[in-house]
Amino acid sequence: MENFIVSARKYRPATFASVVGQSHITTTLKNAILNDHLAQAFLFCGPRGVGKTTCARILAKTINCHHITSEGEACGECESCVAFQNNASFNIHELDAASNNSVEDIRNLVEQVRYPPQNGKYKIYIIDEVHMLSNAAFNAFLKTLEEPPRYAIFILATTEKHKIIPTILSRCQIYDFNRIQISDIANHLASIAEKEGIKAEPQALHLIAQKADGGLRDALSMFDLIVTFSADNTITYQKTIENLHILDYDYYFRITDCLWQNDLSQTLLIFDEILKKGFDGHLFVIGLAEHWRNLLVSKDTQTIVLLQTADEIKKRYAEQAKNLPLSWLISAMNVLQQVDIQYKNSKNPKLLVEIALMKIAYLQKAIELSQIVQNQNFADDKKKVPTP
Ligand SMILES: Nc1ncnc2c1ncn2[C@@H]1O[C@H](COP(=O)(O)OP(=O)(O)OP(=O)(O)O)[C@@H](O)[C@H]1O
Ligand SMILES: [Mg+2]
Ligand SMILES: [Zn+2]
C-alpha cells in the first residue's frame, strides 16, 4: 500500500507566494530579502497552524539560495535549495523549545552559533514554541540574541507572545500572523481536492473552514479525516456534519421560521430534537445567534460581504432575511445574548433556553402591541388641548 502522507505535510508551501492569507508578512519578508535589509532576530507569533514554521523555513531557504528570483523567492534548483528540500542542509537548525527548554540545551545552541556556515551565507536557527524556554535558558540566550555573529539569523516562533519576556521582545522584529479567513481556507481546500481528484461540495469545505477557526493545519486534518471516512473520494455536506458533529444549519433556518410564525410548539420540538442528538444547548444558542447575525448582514448589500459562506447558502440567507424585519432580528438577538451570559450559571439551562424561545416566539406580538400603545399615547397627546 502506498504510504499515506497527511495533507498538512504534503501541501506545506515551499514559496512565499503559496502561503495563504499572510501576505502582509510574506511581502515584507520578500522586500527585506530583495533590499538586503534583513533583521537578525525575528519573532513569529500567532495562533496554531497558520504558517509560522512554514514561513520560517521558506525564509531560511530563500536567504541561502544562490539565485534568488526578482520576486524575492528561492530558485528551488541550486545546491542550497536542493539540500534544503532534501532536509540535508547544515545551515538550518530547528529546535523545539517545548522539549529542549533547559539552560543546557540553549548553551549547546549558543556554542554552535559560534561556528560560521560551511557553505552558504547564513546559519538559521528556528526556535519553535519559544515561550516554553525556562527563565534561565532565556537569560543564557539573551546575549547571543543581542549581538549575534553576522551570519546568524534567529527565527523564534510562538503561539503565546504574552509569555515572552520584554527583553527578548525588544530584540526581535515581531511578525503577527493572522487567523486565516474562512473563504481563503475553503479555496485552499478546493485546490487541494482538485489535485487529489476528490469531489468536494463547496458547502462542505466552507463548513470545515468555519470549524477550523482560522487554522489551516486543523482544516487540513479535518479534510483528511472526512476523506478517510468516505470510500468514494467525495466530501459531501452531509458527511461533513456527521463526521465533525456539527449541527446542520437547516435546523437554524427551520427554527427561525417557526419563531417568526409564532409556532412555539414546533420550536420547542426542534430544540428537543437537537438536544437528543447530543448537541450542547449553549452551542445551539451561540449558533442560532450567529445565524441571525448572518441574516442581519444579508439584509444590506453593503454588509453582505461579511457573510462568509458558500454561495448557495448565501441565497438561502437572503431569502429568509427578506421576510424578517430588522427590529425583530435585533430584539431576538438581544434575548439570546442574555441566555448566553446566564447559561453557565443556570441550574436548569434547558429551561432557560426554552423560556427565551417562548419570548422570541411572541416577540412580534409584543413589538406590535407596544406600537399600538405608543400610537394611542400619541393620539391622546394630540387630543389634549394645550392650556393657555
Ligand atoms: N498560511 C498557510 N498557507 C498554506 N498552508 C498553511 C498555512 N498555514 C498552515 N498551513 C498548513 O498547515 C501546516 C502547518 O503549518 P505550520 O507548521 O507553518 O503552522 P505553525 O503556525 O507553525 O503552527 P504551530 O503554532 O502549531 O507550530 C503546513 O504544513 C501547511 O500544510
Ligand atoms: Mg510551528
Ligand atoms: Zn536556490
CSV table of C-alpha atoms and ligand atoms in Angstrom, one decimal:
chain,number,residue,atom,x,y,z
A,1,MET,CA,0.0,0.0,0.0
A,2,GLU,CA,1.2,3.4,-0.9
A,3,ASN,CA,2.3,5.4,2.2
A,4,PHE,CA,-0.3,8.0,3.1
A,5,ILE,CA,1.0,11.4,3.7
A,6,VAL,CA,-1.2,13.8,5.6
A,7,SER,CA,-2.2,16.8,3.6
A,8,ALA,CA,-0.8,19.2,6.1
A,9,ARG,CA,2.7,17.8,5.3
A,10,LYS,CA,2.2,17.1,1.7
A,11,TYR,CA,1.0,20.6,1.0
A,12,ARG,CA,3.4,22.6,3.1
A,13,PRO,CA,4.0,25.7,0.9
A,14,ALA,CA,7.6,25.9,-0.5
A,15,THR,CA,7.4,29.5,-1.6
A,16,PHE,CA,6.2,32.8,-0.1
A,17,ALA,CA,3.7,33.1,-2.9
A,18,SER,CA,1.9,29.8,-2.0
A,19,VAL,CA,1.4,30.8,1.7
A,20,VAL,CA,-2.3,31.5,2.2
A,21,GLY,CA,-3.6,34.6,3.9
A,22,GLN,CA,-0.4,36.1,5.3
A,23,SER,CA,0.5,38.4,2.5
A,24,HIS,CA,1.3,41.2,5.0
A,25,ILE,CA,4.1,39.1,6.3
A,26,THR,CA,5.4,37.4,3.1
A,27,THR,CA,5.5,40.7,1.2
A,28,THR,CA,7.6,42.3,4.0
A,29,LEU,CA,9.9,39.4,4.1
A,30,LYS,CA,10.4,39.4,0.4
A,31,ASN,CA,11.1,43.1,0.3
A,32,ALA,CA,13.6,42.7,3.2
A,33,ILE,CA,15.4,40.0,1.2
A,34,LEU,CA,15.5,42.0,-2.0
A,35,ASN,CA,16.7,45.1,-0.3
A,36,ASP,CA,19.2,43.2,1.8
A,37,HIS,CA,17.6,44.7,4.9
A,38,LEU,CA,17.3,41.5,6.9
A,39,ALA,CA,16.9,41.6,10.7
A,40,GLN,CA,18.9,39.1,12.6
A,41,ALA,CA,16.2,38.1,15.0
A,42,PHE,CA,12.5,37.5,14.2
A,43,LEU,CA,9.6,36.6,16.3
A,44,PHE,CA,6.7,34.9,14.6
A,45,CYS,CA,3.6,35.0,16.7
A,46,GLY,CA,0.1,33.8,16.1
A,47,PRO,CA,-2.4,31.0,16.5
A,48,ARG,CA,-1.7,27.4,15.9
A,49,GLY,CA,-1.2,26.1,12.3
A,50,VAL,CA,-1.3,29.4,10.4
A,51,GLY,CA,2.1,29.2,8.8
A,52,LYS,CA,4.7,30.3,11.3
A,53,THR,CA,7.1,27.3,10.9
A,54,THR,CA,6.3,27.2,7.2
A,55,CYS,CA,7.3,30.9,6.7
A,56,ALA,CA,10.4,30.4,8.9
A,57,ARG,CA,11.6,27.6,6.7
A,58,ILE,CA,10.8,29.4,3.5
A,59,LEU,CA,12.7,32.4,4.8
A,60,ALA,CA,15.7,30.2,5.7
A,61,LYS,CA,15.7,28.5,2.3
A,62,THR,CA,15.4,31.8,0.4
A,63,ILE,CA,18.2,33.7,2.1
A,64,ASN,CA,20.6,30.9,1.4
A,65,CYS,CA,19.5,30.4,-2.2
A,66,HIS,CA,22.2,31.2,-4.8
A,67,HIS,CA,19.8,32.6,-7.4
A,68,ILE,CA,17.0,34.4,-5.6
A,69,THR,CA,14.4,35.4,-8.2
A,70,SER,CA,13.5,39.0,-8.9
A,71,GLU,CA,10.3,38.4,-6.8
A,72,GLY,CA,12.4,37.5,-3.8
A,73,GLU,CA,11.7,33.8,-4.0
A,74,ALA,CA,14.2,30.9,-3.8
A,75,CYS,CA,15.0,29.3,-7.1
A,76,GLY,CA,14.4,25.8,-5.8
A,77,GLU,CA,17.2,24.4,-8.0
A,78,CYS,CA,20.5,25.5,-6.7
A,79,GLU,CA,22.7,23.3,-4.4
A,80,SER,CA,21.5,25.1,-1.3
A,81,CYS,CA,17.8,24.8,-2.2
A,82,VAL,CA,18.1,21.1,-3.1
A,83,ALA,CA,19.9,20.4,0.1
A,84,PHE,CA,17.2,22.2,2.0
A,85,GLN,CA,14.4,20.4,0.1
A,86,ASN,CA,16.0,17.0,1.0
A,87,ASN,CA,16.3,18.0,4.6
A,88,ALA,CA,20.1,17.8,4.3
A,89,SER,CA,21.0,21.4,4.8
A,90,PHE,CA,23.6,22.1,7.5
A,91,ASN,CA,22.7,25.7,7.7
A,92,ILE,CA,19.3,25.3,9.2
A,93,HIS,CA,18.8,24.2,12.7
A,94,GLU,CA,15.4,23.7,14.3
A,95,LEU,CA,15.0,23.5,18.0
A,96,ASP,CA,11.7,22.6,19.6
A,97,ALA,CA,11.8,24.6,22.8
A,98,ALA,CA,8.8,22.6,24.2
A,99,SER,CA,11.1,19.6,24.7
A,100,ASN,CA,14.5,21.3,24.8
A,101,ASN,CA,13.9,24.1,27.3
A,102,SER,CA,16.8,23.8,29.7
A,103,VAL,CA,19.9,26.0,30.1
A,104,GLU,CA,22.0,23.2,28.8
A,105,ASP,CA,20.0,23.0,25.5
A,106,ILE,CA,20.4,26.7,25.0
A,107,ARG,CA,24.1,26.6,25.8
A,108,ASN,CA,24.6,23.9,23.2
A,109,LEU,CA,22.9,26.1,20.7
A,110,VAL,CA,24.9,29.2,21.6
A,111,GLU,CA,28.0,27.1,21.2
A,112,GLN,CA,27.0,26.0,17.7
A,113,VAL,CA,26.3,29.6,16.7
A,114,ARG,CA,30.0,30.4,17.1
A,115,TYR,CA,31.0,28.4,14.0
A,116,PRO,CA,30.3,30.1,10.7
A,117,PRO,CA,28.4,28.2,8.0
A,118,GLN,CA,30.3,25.7,5.9
A,119,ASN,CA,28.7,26.8,2.6
A,120,GLY,CA,26.0,29.3,2.1
A,121,LYS,CA,25.8,32.8,3.6
A,122,TYR,CA,23.6,32.2,6.7
A,123,LYS,CA,23.1,29.9,9.5
A,124,ILE,CA,19.5,30.0,10.6
A,125,TYR,CA,18.1,28.9,13.9
A,126,ILE,CA,14.4,28.3,14.2
A,127,ILE,CA,13.3,28.0,17.8
A,128,ASP,CA,9.7,26.8,17.9
A,129,GLU,CA,7.4,27.3,20.9
A,130,VAL,CA,10.0,29.7,22.3
A,131,HIS,CA,7.7,30.7,25.3
A,132,MET,CA,8.5,27.2,26.8
A,133,LEU,CA,12.1,28.1,27.5
A,134,SER,CA,12.9,28.3,31.2
A,135,ASN,CA,13.9,31.7,32.6
A,136,ALA,CA,17.5,30.6,33.0
A,137,ALA,CA,17.5,29.4,29.4
A,138,PHE,CA,16.1,32.8,28.2
A,139,ASN,CA,18.9,34.6,30.1
A,140,ALA,CA,21.6,32.3,28.6
A,141,PHE,CA,20.2,33.2,25.2
A,142,LEU,CA,19.9,37.0,25.6
A,143,LYS,CA,23.5,37.9,24.8
A,144,THR,CA,23.7,35.9,21.7
A,145,LEU,CA,20.4,37.3,20.5
A,146,GLU,CA,21.6,40.8,21.1
A,147,GLU,CA,24.9,40.5,19.4
A,148,PRO,CA,24.8,37.5,17.0
A,149,PRO,CA,27.6,36.9,14.5
A,150,ARG,CA,26.9,38.4,11.1
A,151,TYR,CA,25.9,35.0,9.6
A,152,ALA,CA,23.4,34.0,12.3
A,153,ILE,CA,19.7,34.6,12.0
A,154,PHE,CA,17.2,33.6,14.6
A,155,ILE,CA,13.6,32.9,14.0
A,156,LEU,CA,11.6,32.5,17.2
A,157,ALA,CA,8.1,31.2,16.9
A,158,THR,CA,5.3,31.1,19.5
A,159,THR,CA,1.6,30.9,19.9
A,160,GLU,CA,1.9,32.8,23.2
A,161,LYS,CA,3.5,36.1,22.7
A,162,HIS,CA,2.4,37.4,26.1
A,163,LYS,CA,4.7,34.8,27.8
A,164,ILE,CA,7.8,36.1,26.1
A,165,ILE,CA,9.9,38.4,28.4
A,166,PRO,CA,10.2,42.0,27.3
A,167,THR,CA,14.0,41.8,27.0
A,168,ILE,CA,13.5,39.2,24.2
A,169,LEU,CA,10.7,41.0,22.6
A,170,SER,CA,12.7,44.2,22.3
A,171,ARG,CA,15.5,42.4,20.5
A,172,CYS,CA,13.3,40.9,17.8
A,173,GLN,CA,11.4,42.1,14.7
A,174,ILE,CA,7.9,41.0,15.5
A,175,TYR,CA,5.5,39.5,12.9
A,176,ASP,CA,1.9,38.8,13.9
A,177,PHE,CA,0.3,36.1,11.9
A,178,ASN,CA,-3.4,36.2,11.2
A,179,ARG,CA,-6.1,33.7,11.6
A,180,ILE,CA,-6.8,32.7,8.0
A,181,GLN,CA,-10.1,33.9,6.5
A,182,ILE,CA,-12.8,31.2,6.0
A,183,SER,CA,-13.0,31.9,2.3
A,184,ASP,CA,-9.2,31.6,1.9
A,185,ILE,CA,-9.2,28.3,3.7
A,186,ALA,CA,-12.1,27.0,1.7
A,187,ASN,CA,-10.4,28.0,-1.6
A,188,HIS,CA,-7.2,26.3,-0.5
A,189,LEU,CA,-9.1,23.1,0.4
A,190,ALA,CA,-10.8,23.2,-3.0
A,191,SER,CA,-7.5,23.4,-4.8
A,192,ILE,CA,-6.1,20.5,-2.9
A,193,ALA,CA,-9.3,18.5,-3.5
A,194,GLU,CA,-8.8,19.1,-7.2
A,195,LYS,CA,-5.2,18.0,-7.1
A,196,GLU,CA,-6.2,14.8,-5.2
A,197,GLY,CA,-9.1,14.0,-7.5
A,198,ILE,CA,-11.6,14.4,-4.8
A,199,LYS,CA,-15.0,15.7,-5.5
A,200,ALA,CA,-15.9,18.2,-2.7
A,201,GLU,CA,-19.1,20.2,-2.2
A,202,PRO,CA,-18.3,23.9,-1.6
A,203,GLN,CA,-20.7,23.9,1.3
A,204,ALA,CA,-18.7,21.1,3.0
A,205,LEU,CA,-15.4,22.9,2.5
A,206,HIS,CA,-16.9,26.1,4.0
A,207,LEU,CA,-18.1,24.2,7.0
A,208,ILE,CA,-14.6,22.7,7.5
A,209,ALA,CA,-13.1,26.1,7.1
A,210,GLN,CA,-15.5,27.6,9.7
A,211,LYS,CA,-14.8,24.8,12.2
A,212,ALA,CA,-11.1,25.3,11.8
A,213,ASP,CA,-11.4,28.7,13.3
A,214,GLY,CA,-8.6,30.3,11.2
A,215,GLY,CA,-6.1,27.4,11.4
A,216,LEU,CA,-5.1,25.8,8.1
A,217,ARG,CA,-3.5,22.8,9.7
A,218,ASP,CA,-6.7,21.9,11.6
A,219,ALA,CA,-8.7,22.4,8.4
A,220,LEU,CA,-6.4,20.0,6.5
A,221,SER,CA,-6.7,17.4,9.3
A,222,MET,CA,-10.4,17.5,9.2
A,223,PHE,CA,-10.3,17.3,5.4
A,224,ASP,CA,-8.2,14.2,5.6
A,225,LEU,CA,-10.5,12.7,8.2
A,226,ILE,CA,-13.6,13.1,6.1
A,227,VAL,CA,-11.8,11.7,3.0
A,228,THR,CA,-10.7,8.7,5.0
A,229,PHE,CA,-14.3,8.0,6.1
A,230,SER,CA,-15.7,8.2,2.7
A,231,ALA,CA,-15.0,5.3,0.5
A,232,ASP,CA,-15.7,7.1,-2.8
A,233,ASN,CA,-13.3,10.0,-2.7
A,234,THR,CA,-16.0,12.6,-2.2
A,235,ILE,CA,-16.7,15.2,0.5
A,236,THR,CA,-20.4,16.0,0.9
A,237,TYR,CA,-22.1,18.4,3.2
A,238,GLN,CA,-23.9,15.5,4.9
A,239,LYS,CA,-20.8,13.5,5.6
A,240,THR,CA,-19.0,16.6,6.9
A,241,ILE,CA,-21.7,17.4,9.5
A,242,GLU,CA,-21.8,13.8,10.6
A,243,ASN,CA,-18.0,13.5,11.0
A,244,LEU,CA,-17.4,16.8,12.6
A,245,HIS,CA,-20.5,16.6,14.7
A,246,ILE,CA,-21.8,20.0,13.5
A,247,LEU,CA,-25.4,21.0,13.8
A,248,ASP,CA,-26.9,21.1,10.4
A,249,TYR,CA,-27.7,24.8,9.6
A,250,ASP,CA,-31.1,23.6,8.3
A,251,TYR,CA,-32.1,23.5,11.9
A,252,TYR,CA,-31.4,27.1,12.3
A,253,PHE,CA,-33.4,28.0,9.2
A,254,ARG,CA,-36.3,26.0,10.4
A,255,ILE,CA,-36.4,27.2,14.0
A,256,THR,CA,-36.1,30.8,12.8
A,257,ASP,CA,-39.2,30.3,10.5
A,258,CYS,CA,-41.1,28.7,13.4
A,259,LEU,CA,-40.3,31.5,15.8
A,260,TRP,CA,-41.3,34.2,13.3
A,261,GLN,CA,-44.6,32.4,12.7
A,262,ASN,CA,-45.3,32.2,16.4
A,263,ASP,CA,-45.2,28.4,16.2
A,264,LEU,CA,-44.0,27.7,19.7
A,265,SER,CA,-44.8,24.0,19.8
A,266,GLN,CA,-42.7,23.3,16.7
A,267,THR,CA,-39.9,25.4,18.0
A,268,LEU,CA,-39.7,23.5,21.3
A,269,LEU,CA,-39.9,20.2,19.5
A,270,ILE,CA,-37.0,21.1,17.2
A,271,PHE,CA,-34.9,22.3,20.2
A,272,ASP,CA,-35.6,19.0,21.9
A,273,GLU,CA,-34.6,17.0,18.9
A,274,ILE,CA,-31.3,18.9,18.8
A,275,LEU,CA,-30.5,18.1,22.4
A,276,LYS,CA,-31.5,14.5,21.9
A,277,LYS,CA,-28.9,14.3,19.1
A,278,GLY,CA,-26.3,15.1,21.7
A,279,PHE,CA,-25.7,18.7,20.8
A,280,ASP,CA,-24.8,21.1,23.6
A,281,GLY,CA,-27.6,23.7,24.4
A,282,HIS,CA,-25.1,26.5,24.8
A,283,LEU,CA,-23.5,25.9,21.4
A,284,PHE,CA,-27.0,25.9,19.9
A,285,VAL,CA,-27.7,29.3,21.4
A,286,ILE,CA,-24.5,30.7,20.0
A,287,GLY,CA,-25.1,29.0,16.7
A,288,LEU,CA,-28.6,30.5,16.5
A,289,ALA,CA,-27.3,34.0,17.4
A,290,GLU,CA,-24.7,33.6,14.7
A,291,HIS,CA,-27.4,32.6,12.2
A,292,TRP,CA,-29.4,35.7,13.0
A,293,ARG,CA,-26.3,37.8,12.7
A,294,ASN,CA,-25.8,36.3,9.2
A,295,LEU,CA,-29.4,37.2,8.3
A,296,LEU,CA,-28.9,40.7,9.6
A,297,VAL,CA,-25.8,41.3,7.4
A,298,SER,CA,-27.6,39.7,4.4
A,299,LYS,CA,-30.3,42.4,4.5
A,300,ASP,CA,-27.9,45.1,3.2
A,301,THR,CA,-25.9,45.0,0.0
A,302,GLN,CA,-23.1,46.8,1.8
A,303,THR,CA,-22.7,44.3,4.7
A,304,ILE,CA,-23.3,41.1,2.7
A,305,VAL,CA,-19.6,40.8,2.2
A,306,LEU,CA,-19.4,40.0,5.9
A,307,LEU,CA,-21.2,36.8,5.2
A,308,GLN,CA,-18.6,34.1,4.9
A,309,THR,CA,-20.4,31.0,3.5
A,310,ALA,CA,-20.8,29.1,0.2
A,311,ASP,CA,-22.7,31.0,-2.5
A,312,GLU,CA,-25.6,28.5,-2.4
A,313,ILE,CA,-26.2,29.2,1.3
A,314,LYS,CA,-25.9,33.0,0.8
A,315,LYS,CA,-29.0,32.8,-1.4
A,316,ARG,CA,-30.9,31.0,1.4
A,317,TYR,CA,-29.9,33.6,3.9
A,318,ALA,CA,-31.0,36.4,1.6
A,319,GLU,CA,-34.3,34.6,1.1
A,320,GLN,CA,-35.0,34.2,4.8
A,321,ALA,CA,-33.7,37.7,5.7
A,322,LYS,CA,-36.3,39.2,3.3
A,323,ASN,CA,-39.2,38.3,5.5
A,324,LEU,CA,-37.7,39.3,8.8
A,325,PRO,CA,-37.8,42.9,10.0
A,326,LEU,CA,-34.6,44.4,11.4
A,327,SER,CA,-36.3,45.2,14.7
A,328,TRP,CA,-37.3,41.6,15.2
A,329,LEU,CA,-33.8,40.3,14.5
A,330,ILE,CA,-32.2,42.7,16.8
A,331,SER,CA,-34.6,42.1,19.7
A,332,ALA,CA,-34.4,38.4,19.2
A,333,MET,CA,-30.6,38.5,19.3
A,334,ASN,CA,-30.8,40.5,22.5
A,335,VAL,CA,-32.8,37.8,24.2
A,336,LEU,CA,-30.4,35.2,23.1
A,337,GLN,CA,-27.4,37.2,24.3
A,338,GLN,CA,-28.9,37.2,27.8
A,339,VAL,CA,-29.2,33.4,27.6
A,340,ASP,CA,-25.6,33.2,26.5
A,341,ILE,CA,-24.5,35.2,29.6
A,342,GLN,CA,-26.7,33.3,32.0
A,343,TYR,CA,-26.2,29.8,30.7
A,344,LYS,CA,-23.2,28.7,32.6
A,345,ASN,CA,-24.7,29.7,36.0
A,346,SER,CA,-28.1,28.4,35.3
A,347,LYS,CA,-29.4,25.5,37.4
A,348,ASN,CA,-31.7,24.5,34.6
A,349,PRO,CA,-30.1,25.6,31.3
A,350,LYS,CA,-32.6,23.8,29.1
A,351,LEU,CA,-35.5,25.7,30.7
A,352,LEU,CA,-33.5,28.9,30.3
A,353,VAL,CA,-33.3,28.4,26.6
A,354,GLU,CA,-36.9,27.3,26.3
A,355,ILE,CA,-38.1,30.5,28.1
A,356,ALA,CA,-36.0,32.5,25.8
A,357,LEU,CA,-37.5,30.8,22.7
A,358,MET,CA,-41.0,31.4,24.1
A,359,LYS,CA,-40.2,35.1,24.5
A,360,ILE,CA,-38.9,35.3,21.0
A,361,ALA,CA,-41.9,33.4,19.5
A,362,TYR,CA,-44.1,36.2,20.9
A,363,LEU,CA,-41.7,39.0,20.2
A,364,GLN,CA,-43.5,40.3,17.1
A,365,LYS,CA,-46.8,40.4,19.0
A,366,ALA,CA,-45.0,42.4,21.8
A,367,ILE,CA,-43.5,44.8,19.3
A,368,GLU,CA,-46.9,45.3,17.6
A,369,LEU,CA,-48.5,45.8,21.0
A,370,SER,CA,-46.0,48.4,22.1
A,371,GLN,CA,-46.5,50.2,18.8
A,372,ILE,CA,-50.3,50.3,19.3
A,373,VAL,CA,-49.8,51.7,22.8
A,374,GLN,CA,-47.3,54.3,21.5
A,375,ASN,CA,-49.7,55.4,18.7
A,376,GLN,CA,-52.5,55.6,21.2
A,377,ASN,CA,-50.5,57.8,23.6
A,378,PHE,CA,-49.5,59.9,20.6
A,379,ALA,CA,-53.2,60.3,19.6
A,380,ASP,CA,-54.2,61.1,23.2
A,381,ASP,CA,-51.4,63.7,23.4
A,382,LYS,CA,-52.7,65.4,20.3
A,383,LYS,CA,-56.3,65.4,21.6
A,384,LYS,CA,-55.2,67.3,24.7
A,385,VAL,CA,-56.0,70.9,24.3
A,386,PRO,CA,-53.0,73.0,25.3
A,387,THR,CA,-53.6,75.1,28.4
A,388,PRO,CA,-53.2,78.7,27.7
B,1,LIG,N1,-0.7,30.2,5.7
B,1,LIG,C1,-0.7,29.0,5.2
B,1,LIG,N2,-0.7,28.7,3.9
B,1,LIG,C2,-0.7,27.4,3.4
B,1,LIG,N3,-0.6,26.3,4.2
B,1,LIG,C3,-0.6,26.5,5.6
B,1,LIG,C4,-0.6,27.9,6.1
B,1,LIG,N4,-0.6,27.8,7.4
B,1,LIG,C5,-0.5,26.4,7.7
B,1,LIG,N5,-0.6,25.7,6.6
B,1,LIG,C6,-0.6,24.2,6.5
B,1,LIG,O1,-0.5,23.7,7.9
B,1,LIG,C7,0.7,23.0,8.1
B,1,LIG,C8,1.3,23.5,9.4
B,1,LIG,O2,1.7,24.9,9.3
B,1,LIG,P1,2.8,25.5,10.2
B,1,LIG,O3,3.7,24.4,10.8
B,1,LIG,O4,3.5,26.5,9.5
B,1,LIG,O5,2.0,26.1,11.4
B,1,LIG,P2,2.5,26.9,12.7
B,1,LIG,O6,1.9,28.3,12.6
B,1,LIG,O7,4.0,26.8,12.8
B,1,LIG,O8,1.7,26.2,13.8
B,1,LIG,P3,2.2,25.8,15.3
B,1,LIG,O9,1.9,27.0,16.1
B,1,LIG,O10,1.2,24.7,15.7
B,1,LIG,O11,3.6,25.4,15.3
B,1,LIG,C9,1.6,23.3,6.9
B,1,LIG,O12,2.4,22.2,6.6
B,1,LIG,C10,0.6,23.7,5.8
B,1,LIG,O13,0.2,22.5,5.2
B,2,MG,MG,5.2,25.7,14.2
B,3,ZN,ZN,18.1,28.3,-4.9
